[in-house]
Coordinates of N, CA and C in Angstrom, one line a residue:
M52 N -84.3 -95.6 146.6 CA -84.4 -97.0 146.5 C -84.4 -97.7 147.8
K53 N -83.6 -97.2 148.8 CA -83.5 -97.8 150.1 C -84.8 -97.7 150.9
V54 N -85.4 -96.5 150.8 CA -86.7 -96.3 151.5 C -87.8 -97.3 150.9
S55 N -87.8 -97.4 149.6 CA -88.8 -98.3 149.0 C -88.6 -99.7 149.4
T56 N -87.3 -100.2 149.4 CA -87.0 -101.5 149.7 C -87.3 -101.8 151.2
S57 N -86.9 -100.9 152.1 CA -87.1 -101.1 153.5 C -88.6 -101.1 153.9
T58 N -89.3 -100.2 153.3 CA -90.8 -100.2 153.6 C -91.4 -101.5 153.0
S59 N -90.9 -101.9 151.9 CA -91.5 -103.1 151.2 C -91.2 -104.4 152.1
V60 N -90.0 -104.4 152.7 CA -89.8 -105.5 153.6 C -90.7 -105.5 154.8
V61 N -90.9 -104.3 155.4 CA -91.8 -104.2 156.6 C -93.3 -104.6 156.2
S62 N -93.7 -104.1 155.0 CA -95.1 -104.4 154.6 C -95.3 -105.9 154.3
V63 N -94.3 -106.5 153.7 CA -94.4 -107.9 153.3 C -94.4 -108.7 154.6
L64 N -93.6 -108.4 155.6 CA -93.6 -109.1 156.8 C -94.9 -109.0 157.5
C65 N -95.5 -107.8 157.5 CA -96.9 -107.7 158.1 C -97.9 -108.6 157.3
A66 N -97.8 -108.6 156.0 CA -98.7 -109.4 155.2 C -98.5 -110.9 155.5
V67 N -97.2 -111.3 155.7 CA -96.9 -112.7 156.0 C -97.5 -113.1 157.4
S68 N -97.5 -112.2 158.3 CA -98.2 -112.4 159.6 C -99.7 -112.7 159.4
V69 N -100.3 -111.9 158.6 CA -101.7 -112.1 158.4 C -102.0 -113.4 157.6
W70 N -101.2 -113.7 156.6 CA -101.3 -115.0 155.9 C -101.1 -116.1 156.9
L71 N -100.2 -116.1 157.8 CA -99.9 -117.2 158.7 C -101.1 -117.4 159.7
F72 N -101.9 -116.3 159.9 CA -103.1 -116.5 160.8 C -104.3 -117.0 160.0
V73 N -104.4 -116.6 158.7 CA -105.6 -116.9 158.0 C -105.5 -118.2 157.3
V74 N -104.4 -118.5 156.6 CA -104.3 -119.7 155.7 C -104.5 -121.0 156.5
P75 N -103.8 -121.2 157.6 CA -104.1 -122.5 158.3 C -105.5 -122.8 158.7
Q76 N -106.2 -121.7 159.1 CA -107.6 -121.8 159.4 C -108.5 -122.1 158.2
L77 N -108.2 -121.5 157.1 CA -109.0 -121.7 155.9 C -108.7 -123.2 155.4
V78 N -107.5 -123.6 155.5 CA -107.2 -125.0 155.0 C -107.8 -126.0 155.9
T79 N -107.8 -125.9 157.2 CA -108.3 -126.9 158.1 C -109.8 -126.9 158.3
T80 N -110.4 -125.7 158.5 CA -111.8 -125.6 158.8 C -112.6 -124.9 157.7
G81 N -112.0 -124.1 156.9 CA -112.7 -123.3 155.9 C -113.3 -122.0 156.5
I82 N -113.1 -121.7 157.7 CA -113.6 -120.5 158.4 C -112.5 -119.9 159.2
V83 N -112.4 -118.6 159.2 CA -111.4 -117.9 160.0 C -112.1 -117.4 161.2
E84 N -111.7 -118.0 162.3 CA -112.2 -117.7 163.7 C -111.3 -116.8 164.4
P85 N -111.9 -115.7 165.1 CA -111.0 -114.9 165.9 C -110.5 -115.7 167.1
G86 N -109.2 -115.6 167.3 CA -108.6 -116.3 168.4 C -107.7 -115.4 169.2
P87 N -106.9 -116.0 170.1 CA -106.1 -115.2 171.0 C -104.9 -114.5 170.2
L88 N -104.6 -115.0 169.1 CA -103.5 -114.4 168.3 C -104.0 -113.4 167.3
L89 N -105.3 -113.1 167.2 CA -105.8 -112.2 166.2 C -105.2 -110.8 166.3
G90 N -105.1 -110.3 167.5 CA -104.5 -109.0 167.7 C -103.1 -108.9 167.3
L91 N -102.3 -109.9 167.6 CA -100.8 -109.8 167.3 C -100.6 -110.1 165.9
M92 N -101.4 -111.0 165.2 CA -101.1 -111.4 163.9 C -101.9 -110.7 162.8
V93 N -103.0 -110.1 163.2 CA -103.8 -109.4 162.1 C -104.0 -107.9 162.5
L94 N -104.6 -107.7 163.7 CA -105.0 -106.3 164.0 C -103.8 -105.3 164.1
L95 N -102.7 -105.7 164.7 CA -101.5 -104.9 164.8 C -100.8 -104.8 163.5
P96 N -100.5 -105.9 162.7 CA -99.7 -105.7 161.5 C -100.5 -105.0 160.4
T97 N -101.8 -105.1 160.3 CA -102.5 -104.5 159.2 C -102.3 -103.0 159.1
P98 N -102.5 -102.2 160.2 CA -102.2 -100.7 160.0 C -100.7 -100.4 159.8
V99 N -99.9 -101.2 160.5 CA -98.4 -101.0 160.3 C -98.1 -101.2 158.8
G100 N -98.6 -102.4 158.3 CA -98.3 -102.7 156.9 C -98.9 -101.7 155.9
L101 N -100.1 -101.2 156.2 CA -100.7 -100.2 155.3 C -99.9 -98.9 155.3
I102 N -99.5 -98.5 156.5 CA -98.7 -97.3 156.5 C -97.3 -97.4 155.8
A103 N -96.7 -98.6 156.0 CA -95.5 -98.9 155.3 C -95.7 -99.0 153.8
A104 N -96.9 -99.5 153.4 CA -97.2 -99.6 151.9 C -97.4 -98.2 151.4
L105 N -98.0 -97.3 152.1 CA -98.2 -95.9 151.7 C -96.8 -95.2 151.5
V106 N -96.0 -95.3 152.5 CA -94.6 -94.7 152.3 C -93.9 -95.4 151.2
G107 N -94.0 -96.7 151.0 CA -93.3 -97.4 149.9 C -93.9 -96.9 148.5
A108 N -95.2 -96.7 148.5 CA -95.8 -96.3 147.2 C -95.3 -94.9 146.8
V109 N -95.3 -94.0 147.8 CA -94.8 -92.7 147.5 C -93.3 -92.6 147.2
A110 N -92.5 -93.3 147.9 CA -91.1 -93.4 147.7 C -90.8 -94.1 146.3
G111 N -91.5 -95.1 146.1 CA -91.3 -95.8 144.8 C -91.7 -95.0 143.6
T112 N -92.8 -94.3 143.7 CA -93.3 -93.4 142.6 C -92.3 -92.3 142.4
I113 N -91.8 -91.7 143.5 CA -90.7 -90.7 143.3 C -89.5 -91.2 142.6
G114 N -89.1 -92.4 143.0 CA -87.9 -93.0 142.4 C -88.1 -93.4 140.9
L115 N -89.3 -93.8 140.6 CA -89.6 -94.1 139.2 C -89.7 -92.8 138.3
V116 N -90.3 -91.8 138.9 CA -90.4 -90.5 138.2 C -89.1 -89.9 138.0
R117 N -88.2 -89.9 139.0 CA -86.9 -89.3 138.8 C -85.9 -90.3 138.1
R118 N -86.4 -91.4 137.8 CA -85.6 -92.5 137.1 C -84.4 -92.9 137.9
A119 N -84.5 -92.8 139.2 CA -83.5 -93.3 140.1 C -83.5 -94.8 140.2
D120 N -84.6 -95.4 140.0 CA -84.8 -96.8 140.0 C -85.3 -97.3 138.7
R121 N -84.5 -98.0 137.9 CA -84.9 -98.4 136.6 C -85.0 -99.9 136.5
T122 N -85.2 -100.6 137.6 CA -85.3 -102.0 137.6 C -86.7 -102.5 137.7
W123 N -86.9 -103.7 137.2 CA -88.2 -104.3 137.3 C -88.6 -104.5 138.7
A124 N -87.7 -104.8 139.6 CA -88.0 -105.1 141.0 C -88.6 -103.8 141.6
G125 N -88.0 -102.7 141.4 CA -88.5 -101.4 141.9 C -89.9 -101.1 141.4
A126 N -90.1 -101.3 140.1 CA -91.4 -101.1 139.5 C -92.5 -102.0 140.1
M127 N -92.1 -103.3 140.3 CA -93.0 -104.3 140.9 C -93.4 -103.9 142.3
M128 N -92.4 -103.5 143.1 CA -92.6 -103.1 144.5 C -93.6 -101.9 144.5
T129 N -93.3 -100.9 143.7 CA -94.2 -99.7 143.7 C -95.6 -100.1 143.2
L130 N -95.7 -100.9 142.2 CA -97.0 -101.4 141.8 C -97.8 -102.1 142.9
G131 N -97.1 -103.0 143.6 CA -97.7 -103.8 144.6 C -98.2 -102.9 145.8
Q132 N -97.4 -101.9 146.1 CA -97.8 -100.9 147.2 C -99.0 -100.1 146.8
A133 N -99.0 -99.7 145.5 CA -100.2 -99.0 145.0 C -101.4 -99.9 145.0
V134 N -101.3 -101.1 144.5 CA -102.4 -102.0 144.5 C -102.9 -102.2 145.9
T135 N -102.1 -102.4 146.9 CA -102.5 -102.5 148.3 C -103.3 -101.3 148.7
W136 N -102.9 -100.1 148.4 CA -103.7 -98.9 148.8 C -105.0 -98.8 148.0
I137 N -105.0 -99.1 146.8 CA -106.2 -99.0 146.0 C -107.2 -100.0 146.5
L138 N -106.8 -101.2 146.8 CA -107.7 -102.2 147.4 C -108.3 -101.7 148.8
A139 N -107.4 -101.2 149.6 CA -107.8 -100.7 150.9 C -108.8 -99.5 150.8
I140 N -108.6 -98.6 149.9 CA -109.5 -97.5 149.7 C -110.8 -98.0 149.1
V141 N -110.8 -99.0 148.2 CA -112.1 -99.5 147.7 C -112.9 -100.2 148.8
I142 N -112.2 -100.9 149.7 CA -112.9 -101.6 150.8 C -113.5 -100.6 151.8
V143 N -112.7 -99.6 152.1 CA -113.3 -98.6 153.0 C -114.4 -97.8 152.4
V144 N -114.3 -97.4 151.2 CA -115.4 -96.7 150.5 C -116.6 -97.6 150.4
W145 N -116.4 -98.8 150.0 CA -117.5 -99.8 149.9 C -118.2 -99.9 151.2
S146 N -117.5 -100.0 152.3 CA -118.1 -100.2 153.6 C -118.8 -99.0 154.1
Q147 N -118.4 -97.8 153.7 CA -119.0 -96.6 154.1 C -120.2 -96.1 153.2
A148 N -120.1 -96.4 151.9 CA -121.0 -95.8 150.9 C -122.3 -96.6 150.9
Y149 N -122.3 -97.9 151.1 CA -123.5 -98.6 151.0 C -124.0 -99.0 152.4
G150 N -125.3 -99.3 152.4 CA -125.9 -99.7 153.7 C -125.2 -100.9 154.3
S151 N -124.2 -100.6 155.1 CA -123.5 -101.8 155.7 C -123.4 -101.6 157.2
T152 N -123.0 -102.7 157.8 CA -122.9 -102.7 159.3 C -121.5 -102.4 159.8
G153 N -120.5 -102.3 158.9 CA -119.1 -102.1 159.4 C -118.3 -103.4 159.4
W154 N -119.0 -104.5 159.4 CA -118.3 -105.8 159.4 C -117.5 -106.0 158.2
E155 N -117.8 -105.2 157.1 CA -117.0 -105.3 155.9 C -115.6 -104.9 156.1
L156 N -115.3 -104.1 157.1 CA -113.9 -103.7 157.3 C -113.0 -104.8 157.8
L157 N -113.7 -106.0 158.1 CA -112.9 -107.2 158.4 C -112.1 -107.7 157.2
I158 N -112.5 -107.2 156.0 CA -111.9 -107.6 154.8 C -110.6 -106.8 154.5
L159 N -110.4 -105.7 155.3 CA -109.3 -104.8 155.1 C -107.9 -105.5 155.1
P160 N -107.7 -106.4 155.9 CA -106.4 -107.1 155.8 C -106.2 -107.8 154.5
A161 N -107.2 -108.1 153.8 CA -107.1 -108.8 152.5 C -106.4 -107.9 151.5
S162 N -106.6 -106.6 151.6 CA -105.8 -105.7 150.7 C -104.3 -105.8 150.9
L163 N -103.9 -105.9 152.2 CA -102.5 -106.1 152.5 C -102.0 -107.4 152.0
M164 N -102.9 -108.5 152.2 CA -102.5 -109.8 151.8 C -102.3 -109.9 150.3
L165 N -103.2 -109.3 149.5 CA -103.1 -109.5 148.1 C -102.1 -108.6 147.4
G166 N -102.0 -107.3 147.8 CA -101.1 -106.4 147.2 C -99.6 -106.7 147.5
Q167 N -99.4 -107.3 148.6 CA -98.0 -107.6 149.0 C -97.4 -108.8 148.3
V168 N -98.3 -109.6 147.6 CA -97.7 -110.7 146.8 C -96.9 -110.1 145.7
V169 N -97.3 -109.0 145.1 CA -96.6 -108.4 144.0 C -95.3 -107.8 144.6
V170 N -95.4 -107.2 145.8 CA -94.2 -106.5 146.4 C -93.2 -107.6 146.7
A171 N -93.6 -108.7 147.3 CA -92.7 -109.8 147.6 C -92.0 -110.4 146.3
S172 N -92.7 -110.5 145.2 CA -92.1 -110.9 144.0 C -91.1 -109.9 143.5
G173 N -91.3 -108.6 143.7 CA -90.3 -107.6 143.4 C -89.1 -107.7 144.3
L174 N -89.3 -107.9 145.6 CA -88.2 -108.1 146.5 C -87.3 -109.3 146.1
I175 N -88.0 -110.4 145.8 CA -87.2 -111.6 145.5 C -86.5 -111.4 144.1
S176 N -87.2 -110.8 143.2 CA -86.5 -110.5 141.9 C -85.3 -109.6 142.1
G177 N -85.4 -108.6 142.9 CA -84.3 -107.7 143.2 C -83.1 -108.4 143.9
M178 N -83.4 -109.3 144.8 CA -82.4 -110.1 145.5 C -81.7 -111.0 144.5
V179 N -82.4 -111.6 143.6 CA -81.8 -112.6 142.7 C -80.9 -111.8 141.7
S180 N -81.4 -110.6 141.2 CA -80.6 -109.9 140.2 C -79.4 -109.3 140.9
R181 N -79.5 -108.9 142.1 CA -78.3 -108.4 142.8 C -77.3 -109.5 143.1
R182 N -77.7 -110.7 143.4 CA -76.8 -111.8 143.7 C -76.2 -112.2 142.4
R183 N -76.9 -112.2 141.3 CA -76.3 -112.5 140.0 C -75.2 -111.5 139.6
A184 N -75.5 -110.2 139.8 CA -74.5 -109.2 139.5 C -73.3 -109.3 140.4
I185 N -73.4 -109.7 141.6 CA -72.3 -109.9 142.5 C -71.4 -111.0 142.0
H186 N -72.1 -112.2 141.7 CA -71.3 -113.3 141.2 C -70.7 -113.1 139.9
A187 N -71.3 -112.3 139.0 CA -70.8 -112.0 137.7 C -69.6 -111.1 137.8
N188 N -69.5 -110.2 138.8 CA -68.4 -109.3 139.0 C -67.3 -109.8 139.8
V189 N -67.4 -111.0 140.4 CA -66.4 -111.5 141.3 C -65.1 -111.8 140.5
G190 N -65.3 -112.3 139.3 CA -64.1 -112.7 138.5 C -63.5 -111.5 137.8
E191 N -64.1 -110.3 137.8 CA -63.6 -109.2 137.2 C -62.8 -108.2 138.1
G192 N -62.6 -108.6 139.3 CA -61.9 -107.8 140.2 C -62.7 -106.9 141.0
W193 N -64.1 -107.0 140.9 CA -64.9 -106.1 141.7 C -65.0 -106.6 143.1
P194 N -65.1 -105.8 144.1 CA -65.2 -106.2 145.5 C -66.6 -106.9 145.7
V195 N -66.5 -107.9 146.5 CA -67.8 -108.6 146.9 C -68.4 -107.9 148.1
V196 N -69.6 -107.5 148.0 CA -70.3 -106.8 149.1 C -71.0 -107.8 150.0

């Protein structure tokens, strides 16, 4: 569970970086222009996030198969990591299989952006349920972590 959660945090932070680069441009001009921060906010976080998503998908799947993680949060994180990789594979296959110029690979960060929304909801759900459990156990003599 720790590996899945840690890699989910890394991949979500990478996706947030891409969102912070893309969304303001789409809102203001409707077009995403490459700028000086493209490398730091999109090109570097995308492969890091995709690798973290792969590790998270594998670790989450192992945790679900072994029934080590029986929470909705863990299942949502695993599902989001798998969706991220499925979208990435579809984009790469699409760009290679059909007569394309390679510019289609610019859509690759979109797989990270979309799949990590599910992962982020799983992380938030897990934090809320843990916080509720801590507050519920305080009155029963359980130590607060």
